[in-house]
Amino acid sequence: MVTETCINGRNDLKALTLWDSGSNTTCFSPSYAYVAKLDVRRLAEPVPLQLGTVGSRSVINFGSYFRFDFPGATPMDYADIVNLDVYHLLIGTPTMHKYGVHLDFENNCVRIGSDRRALYPGRLPAVFSMAAPERAETSGYVDADIPRLRQAHLDAFADMMQGVPEELPPMREVNHEIHLADDNAQYQYYRPRCPDSLRDELRAKTARYLRAEWWK
């Protein structure tokens, strides 16, 4: 679930927050930490970060102390500084347990005690956007419509399904010059040779290019 969260009492700089019940850490993105002027400190020892997939191992070198805007929030909370891809702040299970956070999927909100946070617009969890039985029931299509719909798609994308047309594109797309630094320079090169195993394929390709007049 994704909401907006105020940090250090600043309502003008809300952090796009991912509530991740599968994470054991709370962390900020470096860009948000910089813009929000958080008190970032270098860790005495780098902490390995494993994201649960092969090859996704990273290292945490910095952390920060800050204050949430939650009801009953402690004066100082700690978060790591991690290269988050989309979000400004990720809140994991330990922090959610500390403040009694409930991820309310039924009402599409995050509840923190008596406080209720609406989801960020456009960030509805995929489970809700996919599981919409009322849409499936009112779609109006039946099995008999499949041939008609299939043909409509084939007609709409016919230019993509018939391969490359054997004709030259407009000259403006291929008309260009390569200016050499020295017109009198002599270049040595080896004539390319086609392997025997690919000669049939080369002949077919050459015939097609000549037929389409791509080659003269």
Short mmCIF file of C-alpha atoms in Angstrom, two decimals, residues 57-179:
data_model
loop_
_atom_site.label_atom_id
_atom_site.label_comp_id
_atom_site.label_asym_id
_atom_site.label_seq_id
_atom_site.Cartn_x
_atom_site.Cartn_y
_atom_site.Cartn_z
CA ARG A 57 22.52 -7.75 -2.61
CA SER A 58 23.45 -4.20 -1.64
CA VAL A 59 25.16 -2.42 1.25
CA ILE A 60 23.78 0.25 3.58
CA ASN A 61 26.36 2.93 4.39
CA PHE A 62 24.19 5.72 5.81
CA GLY A 63 21.28 6.18 8.19
CA SER A 64 19.21 9.01 9.62
CA TYR A 65 17.20 9.92 12.72
CA PHE A 66 13.86 11.66 12.15
CA ARG A 67 10.34 12.05 13.53
CA PHE A 68 7.10 10.63 12.09
CA ASP A 69 3.81 12.51 12.15
CA PHE A 70 2.02 9.45 13.56
CA PRO A 71 -0.17 9.72 16.66
CA GLY A 72 2.07 8.99 19.66
CA ALA A 73 5.24 9.04 17.57
CA THR A 74 8.49 8.94 19.53
CA PRO A 75 10.79 11.97 19.27
CA MET A 76 13.33 10.05 17.21
CA ASP A 77 13.03 7.11 14.83
CA TYR A 78 15.80 5.59 12.75
CA ALA A 79 15.83 4.71 9.05
CA ASP A 80 18.49 3.51 6.66
CA ILE A 81 19.37 5.38 3.48
CA VAL A 82 18.84 3.00 0.56
CA ASN A 83 18.66 3.49 -3.21
CA LEU A 84 14.90 3.08 -3.51
CA ASP A 85 13.66 3.02 -7.08
CA VAL A 86 10.24 4.69 -6.97
CA TYR A 87 9.38 5.59 -3.40
CA HIS A 88 10.78 8.18 -0.99
CA LEU A 89 10.18 6.07 2.10
CA LEU A 90 9.69 2.37 2.78
CA ILE A 91 8.22 1.33 6.12
CA GLY A 92 8.75 -2.27 7.16
CA THR A 93 7.17 -4.61 9.69
CA PRO A 94 9.13 -3.54 12.84
CA THR A 95 8.03 0.09 12.50
CA MET A 96 4.45 -0.92 11.67
CA HIS A 97 4.39 -3.17 14.75
CA LYS A 98 5.80 -0.37 16.91
CA TYR A 99 2.95 2.00 16.01
CA GLY A 100 0.18 -0.58 15.66
CA VAL A 101 -0.28 -0.02 11.93
CA HIS A 102 -3.12 -1.88 10.19
CA LEU A 103 -3.14 -2.29 6.42
CA ASP A 104 -6.87 -2.11 5.77
CA PHE A 105 -7.39 -3.76 2.38
CA GLU A 106 -11.17 -3.76 2.78
CA ASN A 107 -11.38 0.04 3.04
CA ASN A 108 -8.27 0.82 0.98
CA CYS A 109 -6.48 2.73 3.70
CA VAL A 110 -3.71 2.54 6.30
CA ARG A 111 -4.84 2.88 9.93
CA ILE A 112 -2.46 4.06 12.66
CA GLY A 113 -4.40 4.01 15.89
CA SER A 114 -7.30 6.42 15.34
CA ASP A 115 -5.56 8.00 12.37
CA ARG A 116 -6.64 6.85 8.92
CA ARG A 117 -4.49 7.47 5.82
CA ALA A 118 -6.04 7.27 2.38
CA LEU A 119 -4.06 5.56 -0.36
CA TYR A 120 -2.07 7.72 -2.74
CA PRO A 121 -4.10 8.39 -5.93
CA GLY A 122 -3.20 6.02 -8.72
CA ARG A 123 -1.41 3.59 -6.39
CA LEU A 124 -4.22 1.11 -5.79
CA PRO A 125 -2.79 -2.34 -5.01
CA ALA A 126 -2.76 -4.67 -8.00
CA VAL A 127 -4.98 -7.18 -6.18
CA PHE A 128 -7.86 -4.69 -6.27
CA SER A 129 -7.40 -3.61 -9.86
CA MET A 130 -7.22 -7.23 -11.02
CA ALA A 131 -9.91 -8.77 -8.84
CA ALA A 132 -12.96 -6.88 -10.06
CA PRO A 133 -15.68 -9.50 -10.57
CA GLU A 134 -18.35 -6.91 -11.29
CA ARG A 135 -16.40 -5.78 -14.35
CA ALA A 136 -16.13 -9.34 -15.66
CA GLU A 137 -19.84 -9.92 -15.17
CA THR A 138 -20.84 -6.77 -17.06
CA SER A 139 -18.34 -7.02 -19.93
CA GLY A 140 -21.09 -8.22 -22.27
CA TYR A 141 -18.88 -10.61 -24.29
CA VAL A 142 -19.64 -14.29 -24.78
CA ASP A 143 -17.77 -17.13 -26.50
CA ALA A 144 -19.59 -16.46 -29.76
CA ASP A 145 -17.96 -13.01 -29.89
CA ILE A 146 -14.41 -14.41 -29.93
CA PRO A 147 -14.11 -14.91 -33.75
CA ARG A 148 -15.40 -11.40 -34.41
CA LEU A 149 -13.08 -9.83 -31.83
CA ARG A 150 -10.13 -11.84 -33.12
CA GLN A 151 -10.73 -10.69 -36.69
CA ALA A 152 -11.10 -7.10 -35.53
CA HIS A 153 -7.69 -7.28 -33.85
CA LEU A 154 -6.13 -8.88 -36.94
CA ASP A 155 -7.54 -6.13 -39.14
CA ALA A 156 -6.42 -3.38 -36.77
CA PHE A 157 -2.83 -4.66 -36.62
CA ALA A 158 -2.53 -6.15 -40.09
CA ASP A 159 0.52 -4.03 -40.89
CA MET A 160 2.37 -5.58 -37.94
CA MET A 161 1.46 -9.19 -38.67
CA GLN A 162 2.38 -9.46 -42.35
CA GLY A 163 6.12 -9.01 -42.01
CA VAL A 164 8.24 -6.32 -43.60
CA PRO A 165 6.70 -5.07 -46.88
CA GLU A 166 8.98 -5.60 -49.86
CA GLU A 167 9.19 -1.96 -50.86
CA LEU A 168 11.56 0.91 -50.24
CA PRO A 169 10.71 3.37 -47.48
CA PRO A 170 10.46 7.08 -48.33
CA MET A 171 13.79 8.46 -49.47
CA ARG A 172 13.97 10.91 -46.60
CA GLU A 173 14.45 7.99 -44.22
CA VAL A 174 17.46 6.47 -46.01
CA ASN A 175 18.97 9.36 -47.95
CA HIS A 176 22.21 10.21 -46.18
CA GLU A 177 25.90 10.68 -46.86
CA ILE A 178 29.03 9.54 -45.07
CA HIS A 179 31.72 12.20 -45.35
#
